[in-house]
Amino acid sequence: MPPSHAAVSSLSLQALRAARPTLWTRSGKAATSASALAAAPFSLADVQAAHDRFARFSPLLAQLFPELEESAGVIESPLLEAAAMQQALGLPATSGRLWLKADHALPVAGSIKARGGIHEVLEFTEKLALERGLIAPGDDIRKLGTPEARACFAQYQVAVGSTGNLGLSIGVIASALGFRAAVHMSSDAKEWKKARLRARGVEVVEHQGDYEKAVAAGRRQVEADAHGYFVDDERSASLFLGYAAAALALRDQLAQAGIVVDAEHPLFVYLPCGVGGAPGGIAFGLSLLFGAHVHCFFAEPVQSPCFLLRMMAGNGELPGVPVPPSVYDIGLTNQTEADGLAVPRASELAYEAVGQLLAGVYTVADDTLYGDLARLHDSEGLRIEPSAAAGFSGPRLLLGSIAGQQWLRQRKLLPHLPRATHLAWTTGGLFVPAEEYDRFLNRGQGFAANPQAPTDATSLHHSRRA
Ligand SMILES: *Cc1c(COP(=O)(O)O)cnc(C)c1O
């Protein structure tokens, strides 16, 4: 008999409290069930609508951002094969092939936040423009770049609370469209991110305290402003759907690369997770498209495992832990170099949408993030930020831990591994300044020397290394 939910939870909870890297997998029913999708608050039509909105705005985006000229205003990242990284990680070809979705190179925002953040500002812009009669349905969207439209937008403020990257995305697109933009930053936000925003005329408000405090402060400020619009990272459907639209682009890229996804060709996707909106939207979109053949895992820092804790807490399954829980409730610090993931409490919207769809969640130590950041640099020549390296621990834990092996066996996936695709989503890095990146790299090269370094002695399966 499989261990009960409570027994598994108490084991994983010990590892979580001790900030030990751990893999939690869903036991029992198959991860992707049609009923979970049917019960979800969004449909494929909603995801398609977000995708269509990006397409409608592309002529204007191409005009506003010179870096989008070549792509005719399309903000997308490549799907890359990562054979050298696969080798550097010591993942045998018999376990499938490693690819990466290069959102670290997404133009305009330099991170995955380009998807959700830009989508939400475009949705607000479109609604406002229709209300104010700046455009009629079907008009040339470039009308919104005229001085008349910009003068109208200048009366409005767009604000957001952020650990950094969401602020970069919202601030840059809002100010480019002519809005006043304010970004409320937590104390862990990087200096260069604040400087980059200020250089674009965005007001940066600094808060002593964490991400939750910055969001709350932003929300309060905008409530007092009749012409204010607040992008609410903890509750926003528009952000979620902007992320989900990535699934449609990925489906085409997989087909172009000749990658089949079906029962004999499973797709494993490893998604760095903060509040859960970005990975949740993408996991949701992929589940709509690939059903039970896609297996999504979220990746979190050992000190900020808010989504994993939310999954384990369920409807109150953890004695003494409130619902919805915060990582502080179990004695963790929420201190991590992965600033994009430094979030103490998961988004309830994301939890409701994908809590039943996820295959699992795992945690990663900061040292491992730096090691994989350096390994990716040395093997593939790609530059990512620490948060974006969290995906690479996925195959390592899934294939190399007892929990991972048990889950693969239970799901009858072991025979299909040689034809599997492992996709690590690299979520940010394009705009990291060179000196900052060199510090990351120096720190990581010390850890990268040992590719097989076990991250969790208690759960790793050693026979592969024998
Ligand atoms: C924000 C962010 C994530 C995770 O997104 P959430 O919606 O907060 O879960 C992952 N990686 C990077 C680099 C980010 O900035």
XYZ file of C-alpha atoms and ligand atoms in Angstrom:
481
model
C 0.000 0.000 0.000
C 1.339 3.489 -0.778
C 1.986 5.656 2.271
C -0.901 7.903 3.219
C -0.892 11.575 2.264
C -0.239 12.469 5.903
C 2.773 10.139 6.194
C 4.383 11.456 3.004
C 3.700 15.011 4.096
C 5.353 14.624 7.487
C 8.491 13.204 5.848
C 8.672 16.000 3.290
C 7.787 18.588 5.925
C 10.845 17.570 7.946
C 13.043 18.089 4.890
C 11.358 21.414 4.158
C 11.813 22.698 7.710
C 15.465 21.652 7.619
C 15.894 23.484 4.270
C 17.077 20.215 2.718
C 16.577 19.822 -1.028
C 13.631 17.541 -1.521
C 11.352 16.179 -4.224
C 7.653 15.859 -3.512
C 5.559 13.978 -6.034
C 1.853 13.530 -6.228
C 0.848 10.062 -5.153
C -2.393 8.321 -6.013
C -4.398 9.436 -9.027
C -2.742 10.403 -12.318
C -1.400 13.940 -12.252
C -3.382 15.201 -15.200
C -7.021 14.378 -15.065
C -9.683 15.740 -17.331
C -11.763 16.551 -14.263
C -9.035 18.801 -12.812
C -8.983 20.761 -16.082
C -12.759 20.927 -16.257
C -12.901 22.319 -12.713
C -10.212 24.926 -13.420
C -11.214 28.598 -13.521
C -9.956 29.032 -17.140
C -10.409 27.339 -20.509
C -8.431 26.941 -23.706
C -10.489 29.801 -25.179
C -9.108 32.121 -22.475
C -5.541 31.058 -23.271
C -6.138 31.545 -26.983
C -7.581 35.020 -26.288
C -4.355 36.021 -24.507
C -2.320 34.700 -27.424
C -4.529 36.656 -29.880
C -4.128 39.827 -27.825
C -0.343 39.646 -28.166
C -0.805 39.160 -31.919
C -3.165 42.168 -32.194
C -0.646 44.393 -30.410
C 2.418 43.216 -32.320
C 2.449 46.095 -34.861
C 2.459 48.603 -31.987
C 5.081 46.642 -30.025
C 7.349 46.567 -33.085
C 7.045 50.337 -33.244
C 7.705 50.906 -29.525
C 10.668 48.529 -29.168
C 13.435 48.519 -31.789
C 14.544 45.063 -30.563
C 11.196 43.676 -31.788
C 11.530 44.963 -35.336
C 12.967 41.708 -36.642
C 10.240 39.552 -35.089
C 7.504 41.980 -36.251
C 6.520 42.664 -32.640
C 6.378 39.049 -31.466
C 7.875 38.497 -27.997
C 9.044 34.896 -27.976
C 12.085 32.825 -27.001
C 13.731 29.893 -28.763
C 13.465 26.225 -27.824
C 17.050 24.931 -27.645
C 18.533 21.472 -27.521
C 21.000 21.259 -24.633
C 23.127 18.176 -25.336
C 26.302 19.666 -23.859
C 24.458 20.694 -20.677
C 22.944 17.216 -20.510
C 26.436 15.772 -20.555
C 27.673 18.300 -18.007
C 24.823 17.274 -15.699
C 25.716 13.614 -16.147
C 22.287 12.666 -17.475
C 22.543 9.544 -19.610
C 20.961 9.496 -23.072
C 18.927 6.473 -21.961
C 16.931 8.855 -19.750
C 15.782 11.032 -22.639
C 16.962 14.320 -24.100
C 17.439 17.658 -22.382
C 16.066 20.836 -23.992
C 15.569 24.290 -22.662
C 12.985 26.999 -23.230
C 15.113 30.121 -23.358
C 12.928 32.723 -21.633
C 16.151 34.131 -20.153
C 16.480 35.737 -23.600
C 12.939 37.124 -23.869
C 13.228 40.643 -25.317
C 11.851 43.800 -23.648
C 11.743 42.400 -20.086
C 14.626 39.902 -20.056
C 12.616 37.297 -18.165
C 9.517 35.143 -18.201
C 7.690 38.178 -16.741
C 7.507 39.549 -20.272
C 4.677 37.085 -20.837
C 2.325 37.768 -17.941
C 3.275 41.357 -17.202
C 3.101 42.666 -20.731
C -0.121 40.783 -21.372
C -1.842 42.398 -18.411
C -0.759 45.916 -19.346
C -1.923 45.312 -22.944
C -5.295 44.063 -21.726
C -5.740 47.134 -19.517
C -4.606 49.394 -22.373
C -7.020 47.866 -24.847
C -9.974 48.108 -22.489
C -9.176 51.699 -21.610
C -8.658 52.669 -25.266
C -12.029 51.194 -26.257
C -13.799 52.917 -23.351
C -12.196 56.247 -24.132
C -12.941 55.903 -27.853
C -9.257 55.954 -28.860
C -9.852 52.892 -31.041
C -12.810 50.895 -32.264
C -12.680 47.096 -32.547
C -10.679 46.139 -35.657
C -8.790 49.467 -35.900
C -5.057 49.671 -36.583
C -3.544 49.228 -33.118
C -0.772 51.693 -33.983
C -3.295 54.462 -33.289
C -2.366 53.871 -29.651
C 1.114 55.191 -30.363
C -0.133 58.616 -31.457
C 0.387 61.703 -29.242
C -3.357 61.895 -28.637
C -3.510 58.356 -27.210
C -0.344 58.863 -25.181
C -1.757 62.054 -23.650
C -4.758 60.054 -22.517
C -2.604 57.267 -21.038
C -0.468 59.805 -19.188
C -3.470 60.510 -16.947
C -3.279 56.935 -15.631
C -0.899 55.209 -13.294
C 0.077 51.555 -13.584
C 1.634 50.097 -10.434
C 2.949 46.770 -9.223
C 4.721 45.188 -6.241
C 7.696 43.046 -7.157
C 10.951 41.391 -6.133
C 12.353 42.831 -9.357
C 11.533 41.104 -12.618
C 7.790 41.739 -12.666
C 8.552 45.384 -11.967
C 10.969 45.450 -14.898
C 8.329 44.021 -17.197
C 5.389 46.190 -16.079
C 7.483 49.343 -15.683
C 9.039 49.092 -19.129
C 5.856 48.349 -21.086
C 3.713 50.825 -19.126
C 6.152 53.695 -19.558
C 6.667 52.840 -23.237
C 2.917 53.190 -23.800
C 2.881 56.559 -22.029
C 1.453 55.595 -18.632
C 2.882 56.820 -15.366
C 4.448 53.741 -13.828
C 5.312 52.920 -10.216
C 7.090 49.809 -9.002
C 7.064 48.868 -5.314
C 10.195 46.865 -4.620
C 11.045 44.567 -1.738
C 14.371 45.003 0.055
C 15.786 41.906 -1.706
C 15.356 43.478 -5.148
C 18.679 43.951 -6.943
C 20.092 47.476 -7.260
C 20.574 47.205 -11.018
C 16.905 46.392 -11.529
C 15.928 49.578 -9.683
C 18.447 51.609 -11.678
C 17.201 50.211 -14.985
C 13.635 51.231 -14.149
C 14.574 54.717 -12.970
C 16.475 55.255 -16.208
C 13.172 54.731 -18.025
C 11.264 57.236 -15.913
C 9.580 54.642 -13.717
C 9.020 55.613 -10.091
C 10.695 53.034 -7.833
C 9.349 52.878 -4.275
C 11.540 50.869 -1.912
C 10.105 48.954 1.019
C 11.866 47.456 4.007
C 10.522 43.951 4.016
C 9.663 41.144 1.683
C 7.687 40.663 -1.491
C 4.299 40.385 0.272
C 4.865 43.763 1.960
C 5.805 45.428 -1.330
C 2.673 44.079 -3.002
C 0.452 45.225 -0.136
C 1.978 48.715 -0.220
C 1.454 49.000 -3.972
C -2.136 47.831 -3.705
C -2.847 50.442 -0.988
C -1.303 53.278 -2.953
C -3.339 52.535 -6.075
C -6.600 52.131 -4.169
C -6.297 55.817 -3.305
C -5.871 56.808 -6.983
C -9.012 56.945 -9.156
C -6.808 56.735 -12.259
C -4.618 53.972 -10.879
C -4.367 50.392 -12.084
C -2.676 47.783 -9.911
C -1.183 44.594 -11.341
C -1.823 42.104 -8.565
C 0.744 39.321 -8.805
C -1.018 37.314 -6.099
C -4.482 37.322 -7.708
C -4.310 38.273 -11.359
C -6.072 36.182 -14.006
C -4.630 38.342 -16.779
C -1.037 37.628 -15.710
C -1.812 33.920 -15.454
C -3.284 33.780 -18.959
C -0.392 35.764 -20.418
C 1.937 33.050 -19.104
C -0.386 30.286 -20.274
C -0.205 31.584 -23.847
C 3.410 30.364 -23.918
C 2.050 26.828 -24.213
C 0.638 27.570 -27.670
C 3.995 28.857 -28.903
C 5.815 25.907 -27.376
C 3.478 23.439 -29.059
C 4.498 24.851 -32.458
C 8.189 24.892 -31.537
C 8.097 21.269 -30.397
C 6.441 20.256 -33.656
C 9.029 22.203 -35.652
C 11.843 20.479 -33.780
C 10.277 17.116 -34.563
C 9.561 16.392 -30.894
C 6.577 14.137 -30.415
C 4.591 14.237 -27.173
C 2.370 11.213 -26.551
C 2.091 8.170 -24.283
C 5.391 6.738 -25.556
C 7.126 10.135 -25.660
C 6.523 11.836 -22.319
C 7.346 15.516 -21.840
C 8.775 16.552 -18.453
C 8.807 20.302 -17.816
C 10.763 21.930 -14.959
C 9.531 25.408 -14.025
C 11.106 27.818 -11.495
C 8.343 28.971 -9.149
C 7.858 32.133 -7.094
C 4.249 32.972 -6.344
C 3.227 30.298 -8.872
C 1.640 32.455 -11.577
C 4.242 31.983 -14.292
C 4.840 28.257 -13.831
C 1.143 27.752 -13.070
C -0.025 29.453 -16.242
C 2.422 27.485 -18.342
C 1.622 24.156 -16.668
C -2.060 24.884 -17.141
C -1.665 25.707 -20.838
C 0.514 22.647 -21.449
C -1.971 20.393 -19.668
C -4.753 21.706 -21.891
C -2.686 20.864 -24.980
C -0.941 17.632 -24.000
C -3.176 16.179 -21.278
C -1.661 13.257 -19.377
C 1.471 13.180 -21.559
C 3.012 16.288 -20.002
C 4.417 16.154 -16.458
C 5.100 19.539 -14.892
C 7.359 20.067 -11.882
C 7.797 23.351 -10.010
C 11.223 24.299 -8.623
C 11.708 26.463 -5.521
C 14.616 27.623 -3.313
C 15.022 25.648 -0.077
C 14.234 28.790 1.946
C 11.163 29.801 -0.125
C 9.186 26.625 -0.896
C 5.831 28.399 -0.742
C 4.088 26.368 -3.439
C 5.285 23.025 -2.096
C 4.121 24.034 1.368
C 0.755 25.072 -0.103
C 0.415 21.681 -1.821
C 1.236 19.824 1.383
C -1.066 21.960 3.531
C -4.083 21.149 1.320
C -7.248 21.872 3.282
C -5.439 21.822 6.624
C -3.533 18.529 6.420
C -0.508 19.891 8.315
C -1.161 20.191 12.054
C -0.225 23.596 13.413
C 0.281 25.159 9.955
C -2.384 27.715 8.918
C -4.048 27.708 5.478
C -2.932 29.337 3.279
C 0.542 28.873 4.777
C 3.637 31.043 4.598
C 7.198 29.681 4.686
C 7.734 31.703 7.881
C 5.129 29.464 9.558
C 7.568 26.536 9.364
C 10.606 28.513 10.481
C 12.171 29.288 7.102
C 13.714 32.663 6.268
C 12.660 33.315 2.620
C 16.305 34.392 2.142
C 17.687 33.330 -1.237
C 19.893 34.669 -3.995
C 17.162 33.621 -6.413
C 15.371 36.953 -6.116
C 12.735 36.002 -8.716
C 11.623 33.153 -6.470
C 11.840 34.831 -3.043
C 8.158 34.618 -2.182
C 6.784 33.506 1.208
C 3.221 32.578 0.209
C 1.826 30.976 -2.953
C -0.836 32.573 -5.117
C -4.195 31.003 -4.287
C -5.275 31.553 -7.869
C -2.347 29.496 -9.156
C -2.899 26.843 -6.503
C -6.562 26.503 -7.448
C -5.771 26.320 -11.155
C -2.919 23.786 -11.094
C -2.811 22.217 -7.616
C -4.432 19.106 -9.058
C -2.421 19.084 -12.290
C 1.172 19.195 -11.078
C 3.318 16.079 -11.101
C 5.469 17.415 -8.282
C 7.473 20.202 -6.667
C 11.102 20.159 -5.559
C 13.457 22.466 -3.709
C 16.995 23.543 -4.589
C 19.848 24.984 -2.513
C 21.325 28.296 -3.673
C 24.759 26.657 -4.144
C 23.195 24.229 -6.617
C 21.598 27.124 -8.525
C 25.004 28.777 -8.883
C 26.619 25.483 -9.895
C 24.077 24.939 -12.660
C 24.316 28.583 -13.760
C 28.070 28.078 -14.268
C 27.610 24.655 -15.852
C 25.212 26.147 -18.403
C 27.705 28.898 -19.168
C 30.598 26.483 -19.620
C 28.655 23.888 -21.639
C 26.252 25.917 -23.788
C 27.589 29.465 -23.489
C 24.273 30.747 -22.113
C 23.943 33.440 -19.427
C 21.093 33.090 -16.979
C 20.301 34.465 -13.527
C 20.277 32.212 -10.417
C 16.456 31.848 -10.316
C 16.508 30.553 -13.876
C 18.841 27.680 -12.989
C 16.292 25.945 -10.740
C 14.897 23.841 -13.585
C 18.131 21.889 -14.063
C 17.795 20.132 -10.719
C 14.580 18.552 -11.984
C 15.989 15.714 -14.100
C 18.695 15.149 -11.484
C 16.112 14.672 -8.721
C 13.529 12.849 -10.792
C 16.014 10.312 -12.152
C 18.390 10.188 -9.202
C 16.207 10.085 -6.080
C 14.190 7.274 -4.568
C 11.080 9.458 -4.568
C 11.570 10.201 -8.271
C 12.173 6.567 -9.202
C 9.102 5.475 -7.240
C 6.957 8.028 -8.990
C 8.268 7.042 -12.442
C 7.547 3.389 -11.694
C 4.081 4.151 -10.310
C 3.227 6.156 -13.429
C 4.631 3.393 -15.679
C 7.008 5.903 -17.252
C 10.282 3.989 -16.852
C 10.016 2.094 -20.187
C 9.455 5.391 -22.054
C 12.398 7.336 -20.616
C 14.728 6.761 -23.605
C 12.228 8.686 -25.788
C 11.391 11.324 -23.180
C 11.960 15.064 -23.481
C 13.150 16.957 -20.389
C 12.516 20.680 -20.745
C 14.136 23.093 -18.291
C 12.542 26.550 -18.458
C 15.326 29.141 -18.084
C 13.301 32.083 -16.825
C 15.566 35.137 -16.717
C 18.940 36.739 -17.239
C 19.140 38.849 -20.415
C 19.685 42.181 -18.665
C 21.925 41.087 -15.774
C 24.899 43.513 -15.855
C 28.256 41.966 -16.765
C 29.921 42.549 -13.359
C 26.951 41.026 -11.562
C 26.989 38.023 -13.884
C 30.730 37.516 -13.377
C 30.152 37.312 -9.633
C 27.462 34.653 -10.177
C 29.782 32.738 -12.461
C 32.762 32.859 -10.098
C 30.662 31.658 -7.257
C 29.119 28.895 -9.377
C 32.305 27.552 -10.897
C 33.389 26.308 -7.476
C 30.242 24.209 -7.192
C 30.044 23.122 -10.810
C 33.282 21.135 -10.603
C 31.448 18.135 -9.185
C 28.546 17.357 -11.520
C 27.254 14.448 -9.458
C 27.268 16.217 -6.100
C 24.262 14.733 -4.317
C 21.917 17.435 -3.116
C 20.109 15.329 -0.561
C 21.951 12.397 0.938
C 18.805 11.077 2.533
C 16.747 10.755 -0.611
C 19.251 10.216 -3.397
C 19.389 6.878 -5.084
C 23.026 5.852 -5.318
C 23.024 2.768 -7.536
C 23.319 4.830 -10.713
C 26.692 6.156 -9.589
C 28.050 2.774 -8.462
C 8.997 35.650 -11.407
C 9.991 34.673 -11.803
C 9.713 33.306 -11.750
C 8.446 32.697 -11.188
O 7.237 33.353 -11.462
P 6.058 33.402 -10.410
O 4.870 33.863 -11.148
O 6.453 34.340 -9.315
O 5.907 32.005 -9.868
C 10.714 32.450 -12.171
N 11.898 32.908 -12.624
C 12.174 34.210 -12.697
C 13.504 34.651 -13.228
C 11.242 35.142 -12.304
O 11.526 36.442 -12.357
